[in-house]
Amino acid sequence: MAEKYLDCLGEACPVPLVKTQNAIKEMAVGDVLVVGIDHTCAMKNVPDWARGQGYNVEIEEVGDGEWEVVIEKTK
Amino acid sequence: MDQNQNTQLEKPALYDIILKKEWSYYAGSALIVIFAMALCMFGSTWGVSGALGMWGNMFLSLFGIDTAATFGTDTSTYNFWNNQASLTDIGLLLGALIACLLAAQWKIRNIKHYKQALAAIVGGLLMGVGAKMAGGCNIGGLFSQLPQFSLAAWLFLLFVFLGATVGGKLLKYFMPPVSNQRPKRKRLTAEQKLRNKRIQIIAAVVIIALLLIVSFVVAPNYPKAPLFLVIGIGLGYSMQRSRFCFTAAYRDPGLTGETKLTRAVIVAFALATIFFFGRHASQFGADLSGLTAENMPGNVINLQMCIGSFIFGIGAVLAGGCASGTFVRMGEGYVQLWICFPFFCLGNAFAGAITKATAGTWFTAGSKVYLPQLFGGLVPALLIQLLALLGLWILAWWWENKKRAQFN
């Protein structure tokens, strides 16, 4: 049940999603990835993709236009 | 964290629904098509990159360069308030800025690594050169042309996709290294969040008020200027709220396997196709008897256009947005796209030397292909084009499901 943070602040599409996919691949089932994002497009396409994979996803707006997307790798 | 969970269980507030929550991509498709068609009805079809090239040439002429002789662009007659693309481009930026402020999501989104600046410079230059050679960007060369039954735009789509595939392979050299360090930032308290929200909303209201004043001032001399500006703002607002991105449509399938934006762009093409079906019938007659070589829509198909769209595709992937996307993200406060912008302008201006030198040679030899002429009328062309788009939509849907299954 490890938790890992991935810093994608200031990065434009498609970099946040590519990095998220790479990070998830290396994680074990049950691990949690927290992706720090301030790209308005990525706060939609990263959760969209993760939900599509069937993972649990939560989005928290931690500042003005800054989000943490919490992804639990459930399978 | 407890507090956050509580807020998620609550019903969304009216403010969140009206001004904050992102729209679906399809809502974006519909609104973008409507604004673009409104523009088409009283101006000309939507274009973005033309103004960037003009600004690049104007900058170069400051250094005493005769841009008309060197790059084939005469800047002396240019007037911002008289230029459709300039006004809609600034509108895109302002619309995204207003959308972002009203949602209390505006901030300076700084780069953190030199590679991002490098990607913006290389991507901007490539996009500028590509758009000039291709006779338009994602908008002028593709979105405003494909629905006009122009075969050139279908070829633009093919070559920009190939370029984006190459760009996707190059992207790893421009990606900032992976960092797992959480930046040390103070979490804002509820009061601070509320205060920031009020400041951002007030800023948006002030900008809207200023725009209204400017519109009234310029309207007597340039009656069309406020209309162009408003449509640009509508496009920028819609693109920001729906997170619409033309580049993602052909970039993401290969890179991340996502095709939601691909399908939204295809739907936008289909809606606009239906509009132009009616418009062309009224312009050229239902039997196309009014169609001439001069008024035929679309770009000439030639080698230069194919190479240009290929180069544009590489640049758009590296920079993180095409021409319209660059304006939207500049409005949102992205430093990477502010760096990209001047290089897009300069690349577009420099490429004037290429288009000037190759004019009239085998490189630019070709002809327009108007699909209704090829298929024997507007109705068969409409049906074939809509079926082709439906086929692409299904292909994109199948691809996303396939990639999703492969990932696990």
Tab-separated table of C-alpha atoms in Angstrom:
chain	number	residue	atom	x	y	z
A	1	MET	CA	0.000	0.000	0.000
A	2	ALA	CA	2.749	2.420	-0.916
A	3	GLU	CA	1.903	6.007	-1.838
A	4	LYS	CA	3.901	7.811	-4.465
A	5	TYR	CA	3.790	11.460	-5.524
A	6	LEU	CA	4.304	12.489	-9.151
A	7	ASP	CA	5.080	16.139	-9.847
A	8	CYS	CA	3.537	17.280	-13.141
A	9	LEU	CA	3.127	20.949	-12.228
A	10	GLY	CA	3.813	23.342	-15.105
A	11	GLU	CA	3.778	20.530	-17.660
A	12	ALA	CA	1.628	20.618	-20.771
A	13	CYS	CA	-0.292	17.769	-22.374
A	14	PRO	CA	0.439	15.002	-23.096
A	15	VAL	CA	3.350	14.881	-20.616
A	16	PRO	CA	1.281	14.453	-17.399
A	17	LEU	CA	-0.703	11.500	-18.764
A	18	VAL	CA	2.376	9.832	-20.279
A	19	LYS	CA	4.213	10.142	-16.959
A	20	THR	CA	1.159	8.885	-15.054
A	21	GLN	CA	0.863	5.824	-17.287
A	22	ASN	CA	4.574	5.054	-16.876
A	23	ALA	CA	4.347	5.416	-13.086
A	24	ILE	CA	1.253	3.213	-12.788
A	25	LYS	CA	2.897	0.466	-14.850
A	26	GLU	CA	5.642	0.168	-12.241
A	27	MET	CA	3.292	0.119	-9.261
A	28	ALA	CA	1.831	-2.883	-7.481
A	29	VAL	CA	-1.900	-3.477	-7.125
A	30	GLY	CA	-3.188	-1.523	-4.129
A	31	ASP	CA	-0.568	1.234	-4.443
A	32	VAL	CA	-1.653	4.854	-4.627
A	33	LEU	CA	-0.310	7.479	-7.008
A	34	VAL	CA	-0.830	11.182	-6.280
A	35	VAL	CA	-0.355	13.307	-9.401
A	36	GLY	CA	0.230	17.038	-8.897
A	37	ILE	CA	-1.253	18.907	-11.866
A	38	ASP	CA	-1.904	22.523	-12.805
A	39	HIS	CA	-2.801	21.886	-16.453
A	40	THR	CA	-6.543	22.356	-16.885
A	41	CYS	CA	-6.625	19.761	-19.691
A	42	ALA	CA	-4.652	17.184	-17.730
A	43	MET	CA	-7.006	17.486	-14.731
A	44	LYS	CA	-9.618	16.085	-17.115
A	45	ASN	CA	-7.691	13.577	-19.219
A	46	VAL	CA	-5.644	11.991	-16.411
A	47	PRO	CA	-8.731	11.129	-14.282
A	48	ASP	CA	-10.660	10.165	-17.460
A	49	TRP	CA	-7.984	7.655	-18.399
A	50	ALA	CA	-7.588	6.266	-14.862
A	51	ARG	CA	-11.348	5.803	-14.436
A	52	GLY	CA	-11.429	4.102	-17.840
A	53	GLN	CA	-8.869	1.619	-16.519
A	54	GLY	CA	-11.200	0.906	-13.615
A	55	TYR	CA	-9.052	2.533	-10.911
A	56	ASN	CA	-10.420	4.541	-7.991
A	57	VAL	CA	-9.874	8.239	-8.654
A	58	GLU	CA	-10.291	11.326	-6.507
A	59	ILE	CA	-9.554	14.903	-7.509
A	60	GLU	CA	-8.722	17.522	-4.935
A	61	GLU	CA	-8.251	21.191	-5.814
A	62	VAL	CA	-5.350	22.040	-3.522
A	63	GLY	CA	-4.901	25.628	-4.714
A	64	ASP	CA	-6.232	27.994	-7.358
A	65	GLY	CA	-6.075	25.966	-10.556
A	66	GLU	CA	-3.891	23.334	-8.965
A	67	TRP	CA	-5.011	19.773	-8.362
A	68	GLU	CA	-3.920	16.511	-6.843
A	69	VAL	CA	-5.335	13.498	-8.641
A	70	VAL	CA	-5.279	10.469	-6.340
A	71	ILE	CA	-5.278	7.188	-8.236
A	72	GLU	CA	-5.549	3.822	-6.502
A	73	LYS	CA	-4.341	0.967	-8.689
A	74	THR	CA	-7.103	-1.486	-7.919
A	75	LYS	CA	-6.187	-4.163	-10.436
B	1	MET	CA	-9.055	15.394	4.109
B	2	ASP	CA	-12.246	14.923	6.146
B	3	GLN	CA	-13.425	18.319	5.115
B	4	ASN	CA	-12.763	17.480	1.494
B	5	GLN	CA	-14.777	14.297	1.620
B	6	ASN	CA	-17.683	16.220	3.069
B	7	THR	CA	-17.627	18.719	0.242
B	8	GLN	CA	-17.676	15.904	-2.280
B	9	LEU	CA	-20.787	14.410	-0.775
B	10	GLU	CA	-22.605	17.721	-0.904
B	11	LYS	CA	-24.595	18.712	-3.944
B	12	PRO	CA	-22.473	20.835	-6.288
B	13	ALA	CA	-23.029	24.550	-5.739
B	14	LEU	CA	-24.684	26.679	-8.408
B	15	TYR	CA	-21.402	28.571	-8.885
B	16	ASP	CA	-19.541	25.331	-9.619
B	17	ILE	CA	-22.122	24.240	-12.177
B	18	ILE	CA	-22.300	27.557	-14.032
B	19	LEU	CA	-18.737	28.833	-13.903
B	20	LYS	CA	-16.353	26.162	-12.722
B	21	LYS	CA	-17.103	22.575	-13.645
B	22	GLU	CA	-15.528	21.475	-16.906
B	23	TRP	CA	-17.885	20.681	-19.781
B	24	SER	CA	-17.930	17.503	-21.801
B	25	TYR	CA	-15.835	17.416	-24.960
B	26	TYR	CA	-18.983	17.052	-27.074
B	27	ALA	CA	-20.459	20.233	-25.573
B	28	GLY	CA	-17.210	21.877	-26.676
B	29	SER	CA	-17.594	20.462	-30.209
B	30	ALA	CA	-21.119	21.868	-30.541
B	31	LEU	CA	-20.302	25.351	-29.222
B	32	ILE	CA	-17.071	25.692	-31.175
B	33	VAL	CA	-18.886	24.759	-34.386
B	34	ILE	CA	-21.675	27.262	-33.676
B	35	PHE	CA	-19.249	30.129	-33.001
B	36	ALA	CA	-17.098	29.223	-35.995
B	37	MET	CA	-20.167	29.131	-38.249
B	38	ALA	CA	-21.374	32.472	-36.904
B	39	LEU	CA	-17.968	33.880	-37.847
B	40	CYS	CA	-18.271	32.321	-41.286
B	41	MET	CA	-21.669	33.926	-41.878
B	42	PHE	CA	-20.482	37.519	-41.706
B	43	GLY	CA	-16.709	37.332	-42.033
B	44	SER	CA	-14.615	34.640	-43.620
B	45	THR	CA	-13.950	31.137	-42.306
B	46	TRP	CA	-12.093	30.861	-39.008
B	47	GLY	CA	-8.302	31.073	-39.256
B	48	VAL	CA	-5.650	31.529	-36.587
B	49	SER	CA	-2.083	31.347	-37.886
B	50	GLY	CA	-2.354	34.133	-40.490
B	51	ALA	CA	-2.228	36.824	-37.827
B	52	LEU	CA	0.792	35.197	-36.173
B	53	GLY	CA	2.726	35.397	-39.437
B	54	MET	CA	1.774	39.045	-39.821
B	55	TRP	CA	2.990	39.845	-36.309
B	56	GLY	CA	6.252	37.981	-36.981
B	57	ASN	CA	6.780	40.036	-40.157
B	58	MET	CA	5.983	43.272	-38.334
B	59	PHE	CA	8.561	42.404	-35.686
B	60	LEU	CA	11.198	41.680	-38.332
B	61	SER	CA	10.415	44.918	-40.162
B	62	LEU	CA	11.408	46.783	-36.977
B	63	PHE	CA	14.969	45.747	-37.837
B	64	GLY	CA	14.723	47.321	-41.267
B	65	ILE	CA	13.986	44.074	-43.120
B	66	ASP	CA	11.861	44.596	-46.211
B	67	THR	CA	9.379	41.835	-45.430
B	68	ALA	CA	7.445	42.273	-48.670
B	69	ALA	CA	10.567	41.589	-50.736
B	70	THR	CA	12.051	38.910	-48.445
B	71	PHE	CA	9.030	36.991	-47.150
B	72	GLY	CA	6.256	38.122	-49.467
B	73	THR	CA	4.200	39.798	-46.732
B	74	ASP	CA	3.436	43.506	-46.913
B	75	THR	CA	2.858	44.807	-43.399
B	76	SER	CA	2.171	48.442	-44.314
B	77	THR	CA	-1.572	48.046	-44.821
B	78	TYR	CA	-2.129	45.952	-41.699
B	79	ASN	CA	-4.569	47.304	-39.153
B	80	PHE	CA	-5.316	45.296	-36.034
B	81	TRP	CA	-8.928	46.523	-35.734
B	82	ASN	CA	-9.592	45.632	-39.342
B	83	ASN	CA	-8.084	42.170	-39.282
B	84	GLN	CA	-10.418	39.269	-38.518
B	85	ALA	CA	-7.779	36.726	-37.498
B	86	SER	CA	-5.984	39.170	-35.174
B	87	LEU	CA	-9.200	40.014	-33.338
B	88	THR	CA	-10.424	36.429	-33.001
B	89	ASP	CA	-6.927	35.337	-31.877
B	90	ILE	CA	-6.837	37.936	-29.092
B	91	GLY	CA	-10.431	36.901	-28.346
B	92	LEU	CA	-9.284	33.291	-27.877
B	93	LEU	CA	-6.733	34.423	-25.322
B	94	LEU	CA	-9.179	36.713	-23.511
B	95	GLY	CA	-11.980	34.139	-23.565
B	96	ALA	CA	-9.743	31.529	-21.947
B	97	LEU	CA	-8.472	34.098	-19.441
B	98	ILE	CA	-12.029	35.078	-18.476
B	99	ALA	CA	-13.133	31.433	-18.214
B	100	CYS	CA	-10.139	30.623	-16.034
B	101	LEU	CA	-10.643	33.662	-13.759
B	102	LEU	CA	-14.380	33.074	-13.349
B	103	ALA	CA	-13.582	29.504	-12.298
B	104	ALA	CA	-10.977	30.884	-9.848
B	105	GLN	CA	-8.362	28.692	-11.532
B	106	TRP	CA	-6.015	31.263	-12.994
B	107	LYS	CA	-2.386	31.211	-11.997
B	108	ILE	CA	1.007	31.621	-13.581
B	109	ARG	CA	1.881	28.107	-14.639
B	110	ASN	CA	5.626	28.315	-14.706
B	111	ILE	CA	8.053	25.964	-16.379
B	112	LYS	CA	10.374	24.067	-14.067
B	113	HIS	CA	12.969	22.719	-16.472
B	114	TYR	CA	14.917	24.166	-19.404
B	115	LYS	CA	13.707	21.311	-21.625
B	116	GLN	CA	10.192	22.784	-21.543
B	117	ALA	CA	11.527	26.069	-22.918
B	118	LEU	CA	13.447	24.137	-25.569
B	119	ALA	CA	10.287	22.221	-26.535
B	120	ALA	CA	8.372	25.497	-26.791
B	121	ILE	CA	11.025	27.133	-29.018
B	122	VAL	CA	11.534	24.156	-31.349
B	123	GLY	CA	7.802	23.378	-31.396
B	124	GLY	CA	6.865	27.008	-32.031
B	125	LEU	CA	9.306	27.374	-34.932
B	126	LEU	CA	8.186	24.086	-36.519
B	127	MET	CA	4.516	25.001	-36.152
B	128	GLY	CA	5.124	28.423	-37.669
B	129	VAL	CA	6.996	27.013	-40.665
B	130	GLY	CA	4.522	24.138	-41.083
B	131	ALA	CA	1.431	26.343	-40.943
B	132	LYS	CA	2.856	28.728	-43.552
B	133	MET	CA	3.772	25.908	-45.945
B	134	ALA	CA	0.507	24.043	-45.381
B	135	GLY	CA	-1.618	27.141	-45.906
B	136	GLY	CA	-3.064	27.045	-42.407
B	137	CYS	CA	-2.884	25.458	-38.979
B	138	ASN	CA	-5.269	22.992	-37.309
B	139	ILE	CA	-7.986	25.587	-37.811
B	140	GLY	CA	-7.373	27.241	-41.179
B	141	GLY	CA	-5.926	24.134	-42.825
B	142	LEU	CA	-8.144	21.526	-41.222
B	143	PHE	CA	-11.177	22.512	-39.141
B	144	SER	CA	-12.351	25.268	-41.505
B	145	GLN	CA	-11.579	23.219	-44.623
B	146	LEU	CA	-12.418	19.582	-44.091
B	147	PRO	CA	-16.136	20.343	-43.581
B	148	GLN	CA	-15.978	22.299	-46.861
B	149	PHE	CA	-15.464	19.000	-48.716
B	150	SER	CA	-11.847	19.839	-49.493
B	151	LEU	CA	-9.644	16.827	-50.188
B	152	ALA	CA	-6.623	18.957	-49.207
B	153	ALA	CA	-7.865	19.004	-45.605
B	154	TRP	CA	-8.169	15.210	-45.530
B	155	LEU	CA	-4.549	15.053	-46.682
B	156	PHE	CA	-3.628	17.669	-44.043
B	157	LEU	CA	-5.207	15.341	-41.464
B	158	LEU	CA	-3.198	12.369	-42.735
B	159	PHE	CA	0.139	14.211	-42.768
B	160	VAL	CA	-0.400	16.060	-39.492
B	161	PHE	CA	-1.130	12.650	-37.921
B	162	LEU	CA	2.119	11.259	-39.340
B	163	GLY	CA	3.967	14.352	-38.070
B	164	ALA	CA	2.433	13.941	-34.620
B	165	THR	CA	3.585	10.311	-34.576
B	166	VAL	CA	7.155	11.470	-35.209
B	167	GLY	CA	6.683	14.271	-32.650
B	168	GLY	CA	5.498	11.719	-30.111
B	169	LYS	CA	8.726	9.749	-30.598
B	170	LEU	CA	10.829	12.920	-30.162
B	171	LEU	CA	8.866	14.070	-27.106
B	172	LYS	CA	10.922	11.983	-24.668
B	173	TYR	CA	13.954	14.170	-25.409
B	174	PHE	CA	11.947	17.248	-24.382
B	175	MET	CA	10.209	15.892	-21.278
B	176	PRO	CA	11.269	17.243	-17.903
B	177	PRO	CA	12.742	14.428	-15.772
B	178	VAL	CA	10.356	12.541	-13.488
B	179	SER	CA	10.207	14.070	-10.031
B	180	ASN	CA	8.530	12.409	-7.079
B	181	GLN	CA	9.197	15.311	-4.724
B	182	ARG	CA	6.057	17.040	-3.524
B	183	PRO	CA	6.663	20.793	-3.829
B	184	LYS	CA	6.568	22.493	-0.452
B	185	ARG	CA	3.488	24.644	-0.651
B	186	LYS	CA	1.246	25.869	2.083
B	187	ARG	CA	-2.267	24.489	1.786
B	188	LEU	CA	-4.718	27.360	1.537
B	189	THR	CA	-7.300	27.723	4.266
B	190	ALA	CA	-10.981	27.978	3.373
B	191	GLU	CA	-10.897	31.752	3.989
B	192	GLN	CA	-7.864	32.217	1.756
B	193	LYS	CA	-9.528	30.187	-0.995
B	194	LEU	CA	-12.664	32.317	-0.761
B	195	ARG	CA	-10.649	35.540	-0.887
B	196	ASN	CA	-8.654	34.374	-3.921
B	197	LYS	CA	-11.869	33.326	-5.617
B	198	ARG	CA	-13.382	36.776	-5.110
B	199	ILE	CA	-10.266	38.497	-6.441
B	200	GLN	CA	-10.265	36.329	-9.584
B	201	ILE	CA	-13.975	36.843	-10.251
B	202	ILE	CA	-13.633	40.613	-9.797
B	203	ALA	CA	-10.663	40.611	-12.189
B	204	ALA	CA	-12.800	38.812	-14.784
B	205	VAL	CA	-15.631	41.321	-14.384
B	206	VAL	CA	-13.180	44.227	-14.784
B	207	ILE	CA	-11.758	42.688	-17.973
B	208	ILE	CA	-15.266	42.196	-19.398
B	209	ALA	CA	-16.160	45.814	-18.558
B	210	LEU	CA	-12.970	47.089	-20.210
B	211	LEU	CA	-13.716	45.023	-23.302
B	212	LEU	CA	-17.191	46.544	-23.538
B	213	ILE	CA	-15.732	50.059	-23.298
B	214	VAL	CA	-13.100	49.279	-25.960
B	215	SER	CA	-15.810	47.806	-28.205
B	216	PHE	CA	-17.923	50.965	-27.975
B	217	VAL	CA	-14.891	53.153	-28.694
B	218	VAL	CA	-13.750	51.277	-31.825
B	219	ALA	CA	-17.224	50.404	-33.151
B	220	PRO	CA	-17.822	53.675	-35.079
B	221	ASN	CA	-14.620	53.222	-37.116
B	222	TYR	CA	-14.520	49.434	-37.234
B	223	PRO	CA	-18.075	48.129	-36.924
B	224	LYS	CA	-17.018	44.507	-37.360
B	225	ALA	CA	-14.273	44.578	-34.713
B	226	PRO	CA	-16.487	44.016	-31.631
B	227	LEU	CA	-18.224	41.116	-33.398
B	228	PHE	CA	-14.955	39.392	-34.282
B	229	LEU	CA	-13.731	39.925	-30.736
B	230	VAL	CA	-16.895	38.498	-29.195
B	231	ILE	CA	-16.761	35.398	-31.380
B	232	GLY	CA	-13.100	34.901	-30.503
B	233	ILE	CA	-13.955	35.215	-26.818
B	234	GLY	CA	-16.804	32.717	-27.252
B	235	LEU	CA	-14.427	30.266	-28.916
B	236	GLY	CA	-11.763	30.757	-26.244
B	237	TYR	CA	-14.287	30.411	-23.425
B	238	SER	CA	-15.766	27.236	-24.944
B	239	MET	CA	-12.353	25.696	-25.603
B	240	GLN	CA	-11.200	26.404	-22.049
B	241	ARG	CA	-14.346	25.172	-20.317
B	242	SER	CA	-14.548	21.953	-22.357
B	243	ARG	CA	-10.736	21.451	-22.361
B	244	PHE	CA	-11.005	21.146	-26.137
B	245	CYS	CA	-7.777	20.557	-28.034
B	246	PHE	CA	-7.416	19.954	-31.753
B	247	THR	CA	-3.854	18.651	-31.432
B	248	ALA	CA	-4.827	15.969	-28.906
B	249	ALA	CA	-7.208	14.519	-31.503
B	250	TYR	CA	-4.366	13.138	-33.623
B	251	ARG	CA	-1.623	13.093	-30.980
B	252	ASP	CA	-3.169	11.076	-28.147
B	253	PRO	CA	-4.242	7.895	-29.999
B	254	GLY	CA	-0.620	6.944	-30.637
B	255	LEU	CA	0.890	8.366	-27.474
B	256	THR	CA	-1.564	7.516	-24.699
B	257	GLY	CA	-4.274	5.487	-26.451
B	258	GLU	CA	-6.937	8.063	-25.523
B	259	THR	CA	-9.390	9.001	-28.281
B	260	LYS	CA	-12.101	10.968	-26.449
B	261	LEU	CA	-10.916	14.231	-28.009
B	262	THR	CA	-10.381	12.501	-31.359
B	263	ARG	CA	-14.050	11.551	-31.351
B	264	ALA	CA	-15.127	15.024	-30.202
B	265	VAL	CA	-13.162	16.629	-33.062
B	266	ILE	CA	-14.715	14.140	-35.510
B	267	VAL	CA	-18.188	15.152	-34.249
B	268	ALA	CA	-17.223	18.824	-34.719
B	269	PHE	CA	-16.180	18.021	-38.311
B	270	ALA	CA	-19.504	16.269	-38.924
B	271	LEU	CA	-21.595	19.152	-37.535
B	272	ALA	CA	-19.648	21.701	-39.551
B	273	THR	CA	-19.970	19.503	-42.670
B	274	ILE	CA	-23.762	19.752	-42.401
B	275	PHE	CA	-23.514	23.545	-42.072
B	276	PHE	CA	-21.279	23.881	-45.134
B	277	PHE	CA	-23.544	21.525	-47.096
B	278	GLY	CA	-26.272	24.160	-46.743
B	279	ARG	CA	-23.953	27.095	-47.214
B	280	HIS	CA	-22.399	25.694	-50.396
B	281	ALA	CA	-25.856	24.882	-51.775
B	282	SER	CA	-26.849	28.509	-51.281
B	283	GLN	CA	-23.505	29.854	-52.577
B	284	PHE	CA	-23.037	27.657	-55.626
B	285	GLY	CA	-26.584	26.413	-56.235
B	286	ALA	CA	-27.870	22.926	-55.496
B	287	ASP	CA	-26.507	21.760	-58.872
B	288	LEU	CA	-23.174	23.589	-58.275
B	289	SER	CA	-23.712	25.661	-61.426
B	290	GLY	CA	-22.239	28.702	-59.660
B	291	LEU	CA	-18.979	26.957	-58.816
B	292	THR	CA	-15.924	28.314	-60.602
B	293	ALA	CA	-12.196	27.664	-60.353
B	294	GLU	CA	-11.853	30.949	-58.441
B	295	ASN	CA	-14.552	30.499	-55.798
B	296	MET	CA	-13.899	26.807	-55.181
B	297	PRO	CA	-13.251	26.263	-51.461
B	298	GLY	CA	-10.156	24.572	-50.099
B	299	ASN	CA	-6.390	24.629	-50.540
B	300	VAL	CA	-4.424	23.440	-53.528
B	301	ILE	CA	-3.072	19.928	-53.043
B	302	ASN	CA	0.678	19.952	-53.569
B	303	LEU	CA	3.901	18.655	-52.098
B	304	GLN	CA	4.480	21.836	-50.082
B	305	MET	CA	1.132	21.454	-48.296
B	306	CYS	CA	1.826	17.820	-47.390
B	307	ILE	CA	5.318	18.577	-46.039
B	308	GLY	CA	4.014	21.646	-44.199
B	309	SER	CA	1.272	19.750	-42.372
B	310	PHE	CA	3.775	17.028	-41.448
B	311	ILE	CA	6.142	19.632	-39.929
B	312	PHE	CA	3.211	21.310	-38.168
B	313	GLY	CA	2.254	17.992	-36.549
B	314	ILE	CA	5.758	17.522	-35.086
B	315	GLY	CA	5.746	21.081	-33.711
B	316	ALA	CA	2.274	20.917	-32.178
B	317	VAL	CA	3.159	17.814	-30.159
B	318	LEU	CA	6.424	19.282	-28.851
B	319	ALA	CA	5.002	22.710	-27.988
B	320	GLY	CA	1.950	21.336	-26.176
B	321	GLY	CA	-0.711	22.987	-28.328
B	322	CYS	CA	-1.453	24.171	-31.837
B	323	ALA	CA	-2.113	27.780	-32.838
B	324	SER	CA	-5.567	28.052	-31.260
B	325	GLY	CA	-4.392	25.985	-28.275
B	326	THR	CA	-1.409	28.304	-27.803
B	327	PHE	CA	-3.724	31.322	-27.429
B	328	VAL	CA	-6.049	29.478	-25.056
B	329	ARG	CA	-3.174	28.328	-22.843
B	330	MET	CA	-1.546	31.752	-22.913
B	331	GLY	CA	-4.815	33.038	-21.487
B	332	GLU	CA	-4.635	30.373	-18.798
B	333	GLY	CA	-1.186	31.600	-17.771
B	334	TYR	CA	1.097	28.917	-19.224
B	335	VAL	CA	4.661	30.198	-19.431
B	336	GLN	CA	5.607	27.388	-21.858
B	337	LEU	CA	3.139	28.681	-24.455
B	338	TRP	CA	4.145	32.320	-23.907
B	339	ILE	CA	7.656	31.190	-24.878
B	340	CYS	CA	6.271	29.286	-27.857
B	341	PHE	CA	4.239	32.221	-29.193
B	342	PRO	CA	7.017	34.549	-30.541
B	343	PHE	CA	8.773	31.596	-32.181
B	344	PHE	CA	5.538	30.557	-33.908
B	345	CYS	CA	5.285	34.142	-35.257
B	346	LEU	CA	8.918	34.187	-36.402
B	347	GLY	CA	8.802	30.675	-37.899
B	348	ASN	CA	5.688	31.617	-39.817
B	349	ALA	CA	7.332	34.812	-41.100
B	350	PHE	CA	10.620	33.105	-42.066
B	351	ALA	CA	8.757	30.383	-43.958
B	352	GLY	CA	7.462	33.152	-46.226
B	353	ALA	CA	10.888	32.923	-47.877
B	354	ILE	CA	10.186	29.252	-48.682
B	355	THR	CA	6.683	29.810	-50.078
B	356	LYS	CA	7.959	32.808	-52.050
B	357	ALA	CA	10.856	30.873	-53.581
B	358	THR	CA	8.775	27.831	-54.461
B	359	ALA	CA	5.797	29.683	-55.929
B	360	GLY	CA	5.140	28.459	-59.459
B	361	THR	CA	7.563	25.509	-59.250
B	362	TRP	CA	6.850	21.743	-59.210
B	363	PHE	CA	6.904	21.966	-55.402
B	364	THR	CA	3.669	23.937	-55.375
B	365	ALA	CA	2.144	22.515	-58.546
B	366	GLY	CA	-1.218	20.913	-57.985
B	367	SER	CA	-4.920	21.582	-57.993
B	368	LYS	CA	-7.887	21.878	-55.687
B	369	VAL	CA	-10.139	18.869	-55.301
B	370	TYR	CA	-13.708	19.630	-54.282
B	371	LEU	CA	-15.380	16.381	-53.244
B	372	PRO	CA	-18.922	17.203	-54.500
B	373	GLN	CA	-17.414	17.527	-57.994
B	374	LEU	CA	-15.668	14.203	-57.593
B	375	PHE	CA	-18.725	12.378	-56.231
B	376	GLY	CA	-21.285	13.999	-58.536
B	377	GLY	CA	-23.106	16.466	-56.321
B	378	LEU	CA	-23.506	17.842	-52.824
B	379	VAL	CA	-25.786	15.099	-51.517
B	380	PRO	CA	-23.493	12.154	-52.309
B	381	ALA	CA	-20.541	14.169	-50.994
B	382	LEU	CA	-22.402	14.869	-47.739
B	383	LEU	CA	-23.309	11.203	-47.266
B	384	ILE	CA	-19.840	9.916	-48.132
B	385	GLN	CA	-18.107	12.467	-45.888
B	386	LEU	CA	-20.430	11.761	-42.929
B	387	LEU	CA	-19.951	8.007	-43.407
B	388	ALA	CA	-16.174	8.463	-43.539
B	389	LEU	CA	-16.306	10.475	-40.289
B	390	LEU	CA	-18.530	7.831	-38.680
B	391	GLY	CA	-16.019	5.192	-39.741
B	392	LEU	CA	-13.179	7.187	-38.162
B	393	TRP	CA	-15.237	7.665	-34.969
B	394	ILE	CA	-15.794	3.901	-34.675
B	395	LEU	CA	-12.118	3.227	-35.399
B	396	ALA	CA	-11.118	5.678	-32.639
B	397	TRP	CA	-13.570	4.122	-30.191
B	398	TRP	CA	-12.283	0.615	-30.979
B	399	TRP	CA	-8.669	1.782	-30.621
B	400	GLU	CA	-9.218	3.269	-27.154
B	401	ASN	CA	-10.849	0.062	-25.909
B	402	LYS	CA	-8.044	-2.010	-27.389
B	403	LYS	CA	-5.325	0.120	-25.773
B	404	ARG	CA	-7.176	0.078	-22.457
B	405	ALA	CA	-7.365	-3.719	-22.465
B	406	GLN	CA	-3.672	-3.943	-23.373
B	407	PHE	CA	-2.580	-1.753	-20.481
B	408	ASN	CA	-3.615	-4.077	-17.690
